[in-house]
Amino acid sequence: KPEPGNQERFFAVKSYPKPCSTLETLPNPDESLSINSNCPLPIARSKRIIAQERGGETREFELIIPEQSNPASLDETTPPSDQNLSQPQSGSELDSEVTAPTITFDTNEQLDILELTSDRQEYDQTRQVITAVGNVTLRFQDALLEADRLQVNLPTRIVVADGNVALTRGNQVLEGERFEYYFVQDTGVVFKARGEFVRASSDSGPPPPTQPVSRRIINSQPLTGISNPGAFAIEFGARVIPNAETGTSTTTIESPEIEGTINRFRYEADRVEFDGLEGVATNVRITNDPFSPPELEWRTRNARFRRISPEVDEVVAKNPRLVFDQGFSLPTFRERFVIDRRERQPSLLDFGYDDDDRGGVFIQRGFKIVETPSVRFSLTPQFFLQKAILGDNDEDENNDAEGGGVIDPANFGLLVDLDATLGSRTTLVGSAALTSLDPEDLENETRGSLRLRQTIGNTYPHRLTLEASYRDRLFNGSLGFQTVQSSIGGIFESPTIPLGKTGLTIRYQAGVQRINANTDRVDLLPLPPRDNNRINLTRYQGSATLTWTQPLWQGKILPATAEEGMRYTPAPLLPNIQLNSSITGVASAYSNGDSQEFLRGNIGLTGQFGHFSKPFLDYTGFNISYSQVALGNTSPFLFDRVADTRILNAGITQQLYGPFRVGFQTSLNLDTNQEISTDFFLEYSRRSYNILLRYNPVQQRGLVGLRINDFNWTGATEPFDTFSNSWEDD
């Protein structure tokens, strides 16, 4: 609103809030996804445009319209992109042609200023259109819009940008060939869109700048600074457990282990419509790969993106697929995804197989009981489907009757998980697994642990852990798996501390625990008859490890490019050989007067040759080490007794052809010539993902793992390439 006597005039445009509705399910598969037009936006009530031609005069336009006016549609008001430029109008002509309607506003309203800068600008008085050409930049709110040519239609509040268009908001980037934007309502459409997405809570990169950085500067820089800060990994395991008493064995499918996350993606789409925090895209491709063509993609014909909360985004897609190496594709089946930066979204039902504790096939469903930024508590009920139908022992002819039926509490189980942050340095972590809800079975059908961790110190932070566990299962070399019935106590641990410039490092810990576990010492057991071979003792233990690593040879590293250093790996490999040695001393005292003391020395070589860049025999990795124990007394328990005094460890990994590598890792007791553990594996290794098959015949355990790598980079990435001819054929 001009002050009295001010000769400037402004055209007024008023914005409107809109009611909101939420999306719960996909629309009819035969219908196209469209923007939900009922979503409120926290926009300002007025906007001012400051337009400046580089080296020229500055003009101001304030946009406000009366309350009763209705905003025009995008299709009706988009200014033509091929309008011929005329000579710029003078300031006096602008003032005489445009008048300000009489409107009153709240003087406390926030004014969002839009700054328009370009090489050339002109104003069409008749159509009331500002046209800017040449290195155009438009700054508004927390965003920066760049283009070769841009038009602002004042009456219709439409911005149309053409040529090398880029919209940057914080660390999120959206680029395209043409951009139509209704800036008062924060809605628009981008054609031939591409961009990057960085998770707001990610630690994978620097925080976004206060003002968005020009995309022209970034796109003029080559792709550099590629690093691999982590990965999303999921592993599925199975093991066979022999039963010495019956001479049989049982197979257990272990729950999948999931860790890590992907923090940075880039994407392309034919068209992206957006409305505030919601967007719809067609023919979408998303990848974690900084190079093109991408090795791993997520594709869908249509996808809706919606911000549910600052920590949660929703993606609803049609027939989404994972595409590997521009060829093989795998349907994901699931069409709705929730990107939760706190914890992954569980599926509706999970199936598993556990022939040991759960009687075979079982189903489960997780429920988040408490979920706040500091506390996460979940319950996962389980139903042992096969056990309920066939009974607990399929060799028993009368098993159907003994299964107990669906309502038998022995056919139900429960998983409990707790993760609480009690302070900046204090955490509480707990878990429990009940494989029967029958009160009579709880003692032998429950496993669990609870740990309170406190970090102490700054330069070299130590950790104090108070812990309690029940029926913990541990692997102890040639003695195999051992069960610790119960344990309660505390452990004080150090980090790895360098000792000056000597190349030596040290770690140490001390603890005290009250333990109930198995023993083979008859003198410590009560006279028969007895229910088990467990004893209760308090253990006092201290240990320290001194480590020294000496490089012996080092080759040259290849550049971090798709054709050289990162052809089959997420980071270039450094050929090298190094000597590793360590000394570990452990002293344990038990409340019955027994003790166990030992000193373990270890020496070994590790190395790798080649760069894993050429298609054939370009990588060989190896390790070999020997350890010997000087042993004093031995532990009364089996789970921590030193039974292997001379051990040879060896392993090798060899590239066969392309991304395929094979190898093994083994440990051998030289006193008894007994295998302690041996792993054989086959690996399909790519830059952006990795598939691993592993089998251990000694532990009778198999594993299938998928790793999807996370990347950071600076500079401009290349377009994906041409879309496939038929999305249905993927």
XYZ file of C-alpha atoms in Angstrom:
730
model
C 0.000 0.000 0.000
C 1.728 3.231 -1.125
C 2.366 6.014 1.320
C 0.566 9.344 0.650
C 2.343 11.197 -2.107
C 4.152 8.137 -3.390
C 3.673 7.875 -7.160
C 4.359 4.121 -7.402
C 1.388 1.851 -8.052
C 0.998 -1.863 -7.275
C -1.271 -4.580 -8.630
C -2.861 -6.665 -5.824
C -3.262 -10.488 -5.632
C -4.717 -12.235 -2.558
C -4.032 -15.915 -1.658
C -6.510 -18.396 -0.215
C -6.082 -21.174 2.380
C -7.566 -24.557 1.387
C -9.087 -27.356 3.457
C -7.086 -30.558 3.706
C -7.862 -34.238 3.268
C -5.475 -37.159 3.596
C -4.690 -40.020 1.250
C -5.122 -43.502 2.768
C -5.375 -45.806 -0.261
C -4.506 -45.820 -3.928
C -7.155 -44.623 -6.371
C -8.592 -46.886 -9.035
C -5.664 -48.500 -10.888
C -7.205 -47.396 -14.176
C -7.156 -43.752 -13.119
C -4.144 -41.464 -13.169
C -2.842 -40.061 -9.922
C -3.485 -36.349 -9.524
C -2.650 -33.594 -7.101
C -4.782 -33.431 -3.988
C -6.092 -29.883 -4.148
C -7.237 -29.840 -0.531
C -4.051 -29.274 1.430
C -3.412 -26.148 3.536
C -0.144 -24.323 3.039
C 1.536 -22.040 5.566
C 1.987 -19.230 3.014
C 2.223 -15.507 3.560
C -0.830 -13.310 2.866
C 1.027 -10.977 0.489
C 4.039 -10.995 -1.797
C 6.263 -8.316 -3.227
C 8.395 -8.724 -6.365
C 11.599 -6.746 -6.656
C 12.695 -6.976 -10.311
C 16.134 -5.806 -11.434
C 17.944 -5.953 -14.745
C 21.656 -6.456 -14.143
C 23.194 -3.035 -14.237
C 19.761 -1.442 -14.611
C 16.947 0.015 -12.533
C 14.960 -1.773 -9.805
C 11.164 -2.024 -9.896
C 8.765 -3.260 -7.236
C 5.416 -5.021 -7.661
C 3.139 -5.967 -4.762
C 0.578 -8.690 -5.425
C -2.772 -8.621 -3.576
C -6.341 -9.284 -4.738
C -9.724 -8.829 -3.044
C -11.127 -11.649 -0.863
C -14.042 -12.369 -3.228
C -11.849 -13.087 -6.231
C -11.126 -16.639 -7.250
C -7.699 -17.784 -8.449
C -7.633 -18.811 -12.085
C -6.572 -22.251 -13.174
C -3.104 -22.993 -14.426
C -4.241 -23.988 -17.916
C -6.301 -20.804 -18.369
C -3.620 -18.364 -17.305
C -0.236 -19.704 -18.354
C 1.471 -17.025 -20.450
C 2.765 -18.226 -23.802
C 6.417 -19.149 -23.793
C 7.078 -17.835 -27.327
C 6.082 -14.187 -26.762
C 8.335 -11.761 -28.659
C 10.246 -9.360 -26.493
C 9.513 -5.680 -26.955
C 11.354 -2.660 -25.644
C 11.152 -2.269 -21.858
C 8.511 0.143 -20.651
C 9.595 3.176 -18.704
C 8.834 3.613 -15.065
C 6.409 6.467 -15.738
C 4.394 4.375 -18.183
C 4.113 1.577 -15.634
C 2.908 3.965 -12.982
C 0.251 5.502 -15.228
C -1.197 2.221 -16.476
C -1.551 0.201 -13.235
C -3.734 1.405 -10.365
C -4.024 0.041 -6.859
C -7.406 -1.189 -5.624
C -8.527 0.094 -2.264
C -7.746 -2.756 0.169
C -6.871 -2.733 3.858
C -4.604 -5.214 5.483
C -3.079 -6.067 8.814
C 0.167 -4.091 8.933
C 1.684 -6.902 11.007
C 1.310 -9.421 8.145
C 4.563 -10.971 6.970
C 5.685 -9.835 3.507
C 7.480 -12.470 1.411
C 9.779 -10.646 -0.963
C 10.564 -12.195 -4.352
C 13.807 -10.987 -5.909
C 13.928 -11.311 -9.718
C 17.264 -10.710 -11.428
C 18.299 -11.294 -15.055
C 20.394 -9.904 -17.925
C 17.342 -8.348 -19.631
C 13.846 -7.530 -18.379
C 10.754 -5.872 -19.748
C 7.150 -5.354 -18.750
C 4.073 -5.760 -21.016
C 1.558 -3.206 -19.727
C -1.402 -4.670 -21.602
C -1.008 -8.223 -20.341
C 0.766 -7.156 -17.141
C 3.538 -9.705 -17.698
C 7.141 -9.344 -16.570
C 9.614 -11.108 -18.876
C 13.193 -11.837 -17.820
C 15.821 -13.332 -20.126
C 19.381 -14.479 -19.544
C 20.761 -16.016 -16.327
C 17.444 -15.535 -14.547
C 17.251 -15.971 -10.763
C 14.121 -15.677 -8.632
C 14.562 -15.894 -4.851
C 11.471 -16.435 -2.696
C 10.961 -17.709 0.856
C 13.765 -20.270 1.349
C 13.998 -21.204 -2.345
C 15.939 -20.234 -5.445
C 14.515 -20.630 -8.984
C 16.907 -20.359 -11.947
C 16.216 -20.457 -15.697
C 17.255 -19.092 -19.083
C 13.895 -17.332 -19.511
C 11.125 -16.532 -17.064
C 7.744 -14.789 -17.201
C 5.606 -13.557 -14.310
C 1.916 -12.957 -15.050
C 0.765 -10.483 -12.398
C -3.037 -10.896 -12.711
C -2.889 -14.712 -12.649
C 0.040 -15.138 -10.225
C 1.747 -17.575 -12.616
C 5.481 -17.979 -13.118
C 6.668 -19.847 -16.223
C 10.354 -20.695 -16.590
C 12.060 -22.319 -19.580
C 15.533 -23.617 -20.256
C 17.860 -25.158 -17.654
C 15.299 -24.660 -14.902
C 16.388 -25.450 -11.334
C 14.466 -25.039 -8.075
C 16.582 -25.336 -4.917
C 15.132 -25.505 -1.410
C 17.676 -26.161 1.327
C 19.516 -29.290 0.208
C 16.694 -30.482 -2.097
C 17.031 -29.834 -5.836
C 14.438 -30.061 -8.630
C 15.518 -29.408 -12.234
C 13.629 -29.602 -15.530
C 13.067 -28.270 -19.024
C 9.977 -26.187 -18.199
C 8.497 -25.002 -14.927
C 4.990 -23.595 -14.355
C 4.526 -22.252 -10.852
C 1.540 -20.692 -9.089
C 3.692 -19.113 -6.404
C 0.974 -17.651 -4.159
C -0.472 -21.130 -3.555
C 2.898 -22.879 -3.882
C 1.659 -25.243 -6.616
C 2.997 -26.010 -10.050
C 4.336 -28.513 -12.551
C 7.809 -29.393 -13.819
C 8.369 -31.129 -17.167
C 11.272 -33.565 -17.696
C 12.118 -33.245 -14.041
C 15.294 -34.409 -12.375
C 16.874 -33.685 -9.057
C 18.326 -34.857 -5.784
C 16.865 -35.696 -2.410
C 18.897 -35.570 0.810
C 17.253 -36.738 4.001
C 16.858 -33.829 6.377
C 18.100 -35.788 9.398
C 21.043 -37.314 7.558
C 24.585 -37.062 8.838
C 25.854 -37.950 5.383
C 26.627 -34.422 4.335
C 27.027 -30.827 5.503
C 23.935 -28.920 6.695
C 22.087 -26.956 4.024
C 23.145 -23.312 3.649
C 20.940 -20.489 4.887
C 20.549 -19.260 1.301
C 20.293 -21.846 -1.526
C 23.406 -22.105 -3.682
C 23.047 -21.406 -7.394
C 22.571 -24.610 -9.356
C 24.506 -23.091 -12.262
C 27.613 -23.055 -10.076
C 27.085 -26.673 -8.997
C 26.300 -27.889 -12.534
C 29.445 -26.242 -13.883
C 31.581 -28.393 -11.575
C 32.583 -31.960 -12.487
C 31.372 -34.889 -10.409
C 33.940 -35.228 -7.608
C 34.262 -35.986 -3.925
C 32.438 -39.310 -4.170
C 32.478 -41.194 -0.872
C 30.696 -44.164 0.688
C 29.600 -43.169 4.231
C 27.537 -46.302 4.856
C 24.867 -48.596 3.499
C 21.489 -50.169 4.070
C 21.999 -53.884 4.725
C 19.594 -56.746 5.304
C 20.607 -60.333 6.061
C 18.521 -63.494 6.210
C 20.064 -66.417 8.076
C 19.264 -70.059 8.785
C 21.045 -72.629 10.928
C 20.764 -76.306 11.753
C 20.920 -77.197 15.467
C 21.843 -80.795 16.316
C 20.253 -82.500 19.316
C 22.823 -84.775 20.980
C 20.202 -86.562 23.082
C 17.941 -87.629 20.222
C 20.481 -87.706 17.402
C 18.265 -85.431 15.282
C 18.614 -81.822 14.186
C 16.330 -78.838 13.789
C 16.439 -75.965 11.280
C 15.887 -72.387 12.389
C 15.231 -69.439 10.056
C 16.615 -66.441 11.908
C 14.893 -63.085 11.968
C 16.355 -60.728 9.334
C 19.025 -58.343 10.568
C 18.548 -54.820 9.217
C 20.888 -51.895 9.725
C 21.922 -48.636 8.129
C 20.100 -46.294 5.791
C 20.359 -44.498 2.441
C 20.521 -40.722 2.872
C 20.918 -39.408 -0.669
C 19.045 -40.156 -3.882
C 18.715 -38.651 -7.322
C 15.624 -38.989 -9.483
C 14.070 -38.308 -12.858
C 10.444 -38.104 -14.010
C 8.557 -37.098 -17.153
C 6.354 -34.722 -15.165
C 6.091 -33.615 -11.534
C 3.103 -31.733 -10.159
C 3.465 -30.337 -6.666
C 1.183 -28.653 -4.178
C 3.032 -27.473 -1.094
C 4.260 -30.594 0.699
C 2.648 -32.978 -1.793
C 3.643 -34.014 -5.299
C 2.672 -36.432 -8.070
C 5.172 -37.701 -10.639
C 4.847 -39.856 -13.767
C 7.437 -42.342 -15.089
C 9.648 -42.035 -12.039
C 13.189 -43.355 -11.657
C 15.096 -43.114 -8.367
C 18.643 -44.268 -7.679
C 21.373 -44.136 -5.060
C 24.048 -44.343 -7.771
C 25.910 -41.084 -8.562
C 26.904 -42.402 -12.019
C 24.824 -42.986 -15.151
C 23.389 -45.266 -16.308
C 22.512 -46.305 -12.748
C 23.212 -49.869 -11.644
C 20.205 -49.941 -9.302
C 16.879 -48.134 -9.788
C 13.433 -47.962 -8.269
C 10.885 -47.377 -11.061
C 7.163 -46.732 -11.161
C 4.685 -45.330 -13.666
C 3.063 -42.973 -11.166
C 4.004 -41.962 -7.641
C 2.591 -39.590 -5.056
C 4.949 -38.041 -2.521
C 3.532 -36.506 0.662
C 5.152 -35.078 3.778
C 3.294 -36.508 6.781
C 5.506 -34.911 9.425
C 9.033 -33.445 9.577
C 10.325 -36.985 10.213
C 8.016 -39.013 7.968
C 7.294 -39.009 4.212
C 4.773 -41.157 2.355
C 5.200 -42.566 -1.163
C 2.289 -44.238 -2.971
C 3.325 -45.864 -6.256
C 1.800 -47.935 -9.051
C 3.500 -51.263 -9.825
C 6.917 -50.270 -8.405
C 9.976 -52.319 -9.360
C 13.659 -52.619 -8.554
C 15.737 -52.706 -11.735
C 19.251 -54.155 -11.578
C 21.908 -53.237 -14.152
C 19.346 -51.814 -16.605
C 17.950 -55.297 -17.167
C 16.636 -57.674 -14.533
C 13.698 -56.249 -12.577
C 12.045 -57.409 -9.389
C 8.540 -56.287 -8.333
C 8.416 -54.812 -4.845
C 4.674 -55.694 -4.598
C 4.208 -53.121 -1.863
C 2.699 -49.902 -3.274
C 2.722 -47.701 -0.183
C 5.988 -46.832 1.519
C 6.617 -44.715 4.584
C 10.072 -43.145 4.740
C 10.511 -42.907 8.492
C 13.756 -41.247 9.536
C 13.405 -42.749 13.001
C 12.593 -46.392 12.298
C 11.597 -48.545 9.332
C 7.930 -49.248 8.666
C 6.953 -52.872 9.394
C 4.946 -54.888 6.901
C 1.411 -56.065 7.602
C 2.466 -59.674 8.315
C 5.880 -61.335 8.376
C 6.440 -65.042 7.863
C 9.330 -66.989 9.331
C 10.548 -70.517 9.933
C 12.032 -71.788 13.210
C 12.001 -75.532 13.714
C 13.806 -75.302 17.047
C 11.878 -72.886 19.301
C 8.701 -72.229 17.294
C 7.873 -75.569 15.715
C 8.276 -74.509 12.069
C 6.376 -71.827 10.132
C 5.165 -68.851 12.150
C 3.633 -65.433 11.451
C 4.158 -62.165 13.298
C 3.151 -58.497 13.286
C 4.965 -55.620 14.960
C 3.215 -52.811 16.842
C 4.837 -49.556 17.938
C 3.475 -48.955 21.424
C 5.584 -45.885 22.212
C 7.419 -43.922 19.551
C 8.905 -40.573 20.408
C 12.253 -39.019 19.441
C 13.720 -40.380 22.703
C 11.772 -43.598 23.404
C 10.795 -46.449 21.091
C 8.968 -49.465 22.480
C 7.406 -52.172 20.314
C 5.660 -55.517 20.738
C 5.582 -58.233 18.091
C 3.040 -61.022 18.744
C 3.758 -64.321 17.008
C 1.593 -67.280 16.119
C 3.260 -70.654 15.499
C 1.143 -71.785 12.566
C 2.790 -75.127 11.814
C 2.998 -76.085 15.482
C -0.705 -75.332 15.993
C -1.711 -77.544 13.044
C 0.778 -80.415 13.201
C 1.895 -80.320 16.801
C 5.349 -79.961 18.294
C 6.792 -83.224 16.930
C 5.766 -84.316 13.458
C 7.162 -87.835 14.104
C 4.382 -88.470 16.633
C 1.322 -90.110 15.092
C -0.955 -88.471 17.671
C 0.493 -85.052 17.090
C -2.684 -83.458 15.785
C -4.320 -83.905 19.137
C -1.252 -82.756 21.011
C -0.907 -79.535 19.070
C -3.284 -77.863 21.455
C -5.212 -76.023 18.754
C -5.251 -72.348 17.902
C -5.991 -71.154 21.445
C -3.184 -73.104 23.126
C -0.866 -70.459 24.728
C 2.126 -72.643 23.807
C 1.408 -71.789 20.146
C 1.862 -68.063 20.731
C 5.011 -66.030 21.230
C 6.060 -62.429 21.763
C 9.023 -60.220 20.876
C 9.692 -57.085 22.940
C 12.063 -54.260 21.915
C 12.989 -51.121 23.851
C 15.337 -48.332 22.767
C 15.387 -45.219 24.937
C 17.662 -42.184 24.942
C 17.762 -40.955 28.549
C 20.280 -38.210 27.911
C 22.973 -37.094 25.481
C 25.232 -39.834 26.873
C 22.805 -42.331 28.355
C 20.823 -45.022 26.565
C 18.670 -47.954 27.616
C 18.331 -50.926 25.252
C 16.294 -54.042 25.925
C 14.875 -57.015 24.074
C 13.026 -60.216 24.937
C 11.758 -63.242 23.030
C 9.038 -65.488 24.479
C 8.552 -68.652 22.414
C 5.597 -69.798 24.516
C 2.980 -67.910 26.502
C 2.205 -70.965 28.655
C 3.183 -69.941 32.239
C 4.680 -73.383 32.849
C 7.089 -72.924 29.905
C 8.323 -69.378 30.580
C 11.534 -70.473 32.323
C 12.836 -72.415 29.313
C 11.081 -70.519 26.505
C 12.294 -66.985 27.216
C 15.419 -65.093 26.177
C 16.083 -61.457 26.976
C 18.522 -58.710 27.882
C 18.468 -55.179 29.286
C 21.452 -52.808 29.044
C 21.908 -49.301 30.466
C 24.875 -47.560 28.798
C 26.604 -44.391 30.013
C 29.380 -42.608 28.095
C 32.130 -41.105 30.269
C 34.812 -38.662 29.129
C 35.347 -36.575 25.995
C 38.783 -37.009 24.432
C 38.681 -40.787 24.803
C 35.073 -41.576 25.764
C 34.728 -44.702 27.892
C 31.485 -46.614 28.360
C 29.918 -48.065 31.482
C 27.262 -50.715 30.840
C 24.947 -52.176 33.465
C 23.371 -55.273 32.013
C 21.123 -58.206 32.784
C 20.549 -61.116 30.410
C 18.595 -64.366 30.472
C 19.433 -67.452 28.399
C 22.042 -65.678 26.277
C 23.577 -67.884 23.552
C 27.341 -67.541 22.862
C 29.815 -69.269 20.517
C 33.048 -70.463 22.172
C 35.344 -71.911 19.545
C 35.621 -75.694 19.467
C 33.215 -75.930 22.429
C 30.448 -74.676 20.127
C 27.392 -72.684 21.230
C 26.880 -72.316 24.974
C 23.868 -70.942 26.836
C 24.362 -68.582 29.774
C 21.190 -69.071 31.798
C 21.404 -65.700 33.547
C 23.870 -62.893 34.078
C 23.687 -59.559 35.903
C 26.449 -57.032 36.456
C 28.441 -54.216 34.891
C 31.294 -53.662 32.408
C 33.588 -50.634 32.021
C 35.119 -50.373 28.518
C 37.670 -48.073 26.912
C 37.853 -46.940 23.279
C 40.901 -47.680 21.130
C 43.599 -45.316 22.399
C 46.740 -44.546 20.344
C 50.007 -44.593 22.282
C 51.752 -41.533 20.910
C 53.326 -41.966 17.475
C 54.485 -45.530 18.052
C 51.731 -47.096 15.959
C 50.554 -48.974 19.041
C 46.968 -48.833 20.325
C 45.435 -50.175 23.511
C 41.963 -51.203 24.665
C 40.970 -52.408 28.114
C 37.903 -53.338 30.134
C 36.874 -54.504 33.602
C 33.662 -56.062 34.866
C 31.862 -57.968 37.565
C 28.883 -60.272 36.957
C 26.755 -62.795 38.800
C 26.432 -65.756 36.390
C 24.366 -68.925 36.200
C 25.720 -71.249 33.467
C 26.694 -74.825 32.636
C 29.793 -76.558 33.950
C 31.409 -79.977 33.560
C 33.037 -79.797 36.981
C 31.360 -82.560 38.992
C 32.871 -81.243 42.227
C 30.893 -78.001 41.826
C 27.550 -79.697 41.138
C 25.109 -81.023 43.746
C 24.770 -84.772 44.083
C 22.298 -86.551 41.759
C 19.461 -86.416 41.133
C 19.681 -82.859 39.748
C 17.662 -80.940 37.140
C 20.638 -79.427 35.262
C 24.409 -78.915 35.281
C 24.382 -75.213 36.093
C 26.178 -73.380 38.891
C 25.942 -69.821 40.289
C 29.201 -67.870 40.639
C 30.350 -64.264 40.633
C 33.036 -63.479 38.058
C 35.525 -60.601 38.394
C 37.361 -59.976 35.140
C 39.869 -57.538 33.660
C 41.495 -57.517 30.215
C 43.700 -55.389 27.970
C 44.715 -55.656 24.310
C 47.791 -54.037 22.762
C 47.730 -53.835 18.931
C 50.403 -52.873 16.402
C 49.933 -52.545 12.620
C 52.860 -52.040 10.251
C 52.355 -51.327 6.497
C 54.789 -53.375 4.378
C 53.789 -52.345 0.845
C 51.273 -50.048 -0.765
C 50.242 -49.625 -4.395
C 48.398 -46.834 -6.178
C 44.692 -46.139 -5.996
C 42.582 -45.617 -9.130
C 40.438 -42.511 -9.695
C 36.904 -42.646 -8.237
C 35.159 -43.066 -11.589
C 32.602 -45.537 -12.886
C 35.055 -47.046 -15.397
C 38.063 -47.337 -13.067
C 38.147 -47.288 -9.259
C 34.390 -47.729 -8.698
C 33.524 -50.218 -11.389
C 32.632 -53.015 -8.960
C 33.066 -51.405 -5.526
C 31.556 -48.395 -3.716
C 35.051 -46.956 -3.151
C 38.405 -47.416 -4.936
C 40.571 -50.204 -3.496
C 44.145 -49.649 -2.349
C 46.521 -52.546 -3.082
C 48.577 -53.186 0.058
C 50.192 -55.663 2.441
C 50.426 -55.069 6.178
C 51.657 -56.872 9.261
C 49.255 -57.111 12.215
C 50.141 -58.185 15.737
C 48.440 -58.059 19.119
C 48.797 -59.235 22.707
C 45.759 -59.788 24.928
C 45.873 -60.484 28.637
C 42.806 -61.639 30.604
C 42.467 -62.390 34.294
C 39.249 -63.791 35.800
C 38.480 -64.659 39.393
C 35.397 -66.584 40.546
C 33.613 -66.476 43.868
C 34.342 -70.177 44.574
C 38.100 -69.471 44.582
C 38.814 -70.610 41.007
C 40.525 -68.394 38.450
C 41.432 -68.292 34.779
C 44.441 -66.391 33.447
C 45.765 -66.382 29.937
C 47.967 -64.376 27.611
C 47.173 -64.575 23.881
C 49.603 -63.454 21.201
C 48.584 -63.019 17.576
C 50.584 -62.239 14.435
C 49.386 -62.170 10.841
C 49.496 -60.736 7.341
C 46.612 -59.139 5.450
C 46.633 -57.734 1.961
C 44.965 -57.273 -1.383
C 46.219 -57.127 -4.951
C 44.524 -55.549 -7.946
C 41.854 -52.861 -8.085
C 38.730 -54.933 -8.875
C 38.343 -52.822 -11.994
C 39.182 -55.119 -14.898
C 36.729 -57.873 -15.861
C 38.988 -60.856 -15.079
C 41.213 -61.795 -12.081
C 41.808 -58.186 -11.010
C 41.358 -58.738 -7.285
C 42.850 -61.115 -4.728
C 42.435 -60.517 -1.007
C 44.001 -62.670 1.679
C 44.629 -62.952 5.401
C 46.583 -65.430 7.493
C 47.321 -65.304 11.205
C 48.550 -67.505 14.026
C 47.615 -67.132 17.678
C 48.918 -68.969 20.737
C 47.684 -68.888 24.305
C 49.765 -69.161 27.454
C 47.135 -70.541 29.814
C 47.100 -70.757 33.571
C 44.040 -72.055 35.394
C 40.797 -72.702 33.524
C 37.292 -71.387 34.074
C 34.702 -73.509 35.913
C 32.166 -72.404 33.237
C 32.036 -73.753 29.694
C 30.957 -70.541 27.945
C 34.194 -68.613 28.738
C 36.701 -71.450 29.103
C 39.778 -71.260 26.885
C 39.766 -74.554 24.967
C 41.798 -73.579 21.888
C 45.412 -72.665 22.634
C 46.953 -72.758 19.125
C 44.789 -71.412 16.306
C 45.435 -70.833 12.615
C 43.145 -68.386 10.793
C 43.246 -68.044 7.015
C 41.072 -66.709 4.245
C 41.130 -65.705 0.597
C 38.801 -63.788 -1.737
C 39.235 -64.030 -5.508
C 37.548 -62.244 -8.401
C 36.438 -64.745 -11.016
C 34.812 -62.657 -13.727
C 33.224 -59.233 -13.605
C 31.403 -58.622 -10.323
C 31.659 -62.234 -9.110
C 33.991 -63.068 -6.234
C 34.382 -66.295 -4.247
C 36.249 -67.051 -1.073
C 36.482 -68.734 2.283
C 37.523 -67.964 5.856
C 38.514 -70.704 8.300
C 39.804 -71.205 11.842
C 41.631 -74.400 12.855
C 42.682 -75.752 16.266
C 46.232 -76.960 15.626
C 46.325 -79.100 18.781
C 43.343 -81.236 17.781
C 43.173 -80.451 14.021
C 39.518 -79.566 14.615
C 37.763 -76.926 12.534
C 36.499 -74.198 14.813
C 34.621 -72.371 12.075
C 34.692 -72.188 8.268
C 32.751 -69.829 5.983
C 32.370 -70.230 2.211
C 30.870 -67.332 0.267
C 29.877 -66.224 -3.205
C 29.530 -62.503 -3.824
C 27.997 -60.428 -6.618
C 29.575 -57.018 -6.072
C 28.476 -53.825 -7.790
C 29.215 -50.202 -7.069
C 25.729 -49.407 -5.768
C 24.707 -52.785 -4.321
C 26.067 -56.142 -3.224
C 24.523 -59.626 -2.914
C 26.239 -62.178 -0.659
C 25.655 -65.905 -0.171
C 27.475 -67.431 2.822
C 27.513 -70.939 4.289
C 29.265 -72.289 7.405
C 29.289 -76.130 7.452
C 30.791 -76.258 10.966
C 28.088 -74.117 12.562
C 25.611 -75.373 9.925
C 24.497 -71.830 9.232
C 23.640 -70.126 5.952
C 23.125 -66.454 5.136
C 21.786 -64.334 2.260
C 22.576 -60.634 2.404
C 21.720 -57.547 0.339
C 23.664 -54.318 0.769
C 22.617 -51.039 -0.898
C 25.357 -48.426 -0.687
C 24.983 -44.789 0.303
C 26.998 -42.088 -1.487
C 28.010 -38.467 -1.083
C 29.268 -36.331 -3.943
C 29.758 -32.780 -5.179
C 29.222 -31.350 -8.636
C 26.847 -32.273 -11.438
C 25.581 -35.777 -12.214
C 24.654 -36.959 -15.700
C 21.059 -37.739 -16.829
C 20.038 -41.354 -16.274
C 19.575 -42.139 -20.000
C 16.541 -42.923 -22.215
C 13.505 -44.436 -20.531
C 12.772 -48.035 -21.378
C 10.366 -48.530 -24.278
C 7.695 -50.154 -22.131
C 7.323 -49.813 -18.412
C 5.171 -52.922 -18.393
C 8.094 -54.903 -19.856
C 10.443 -54.065 -16.947
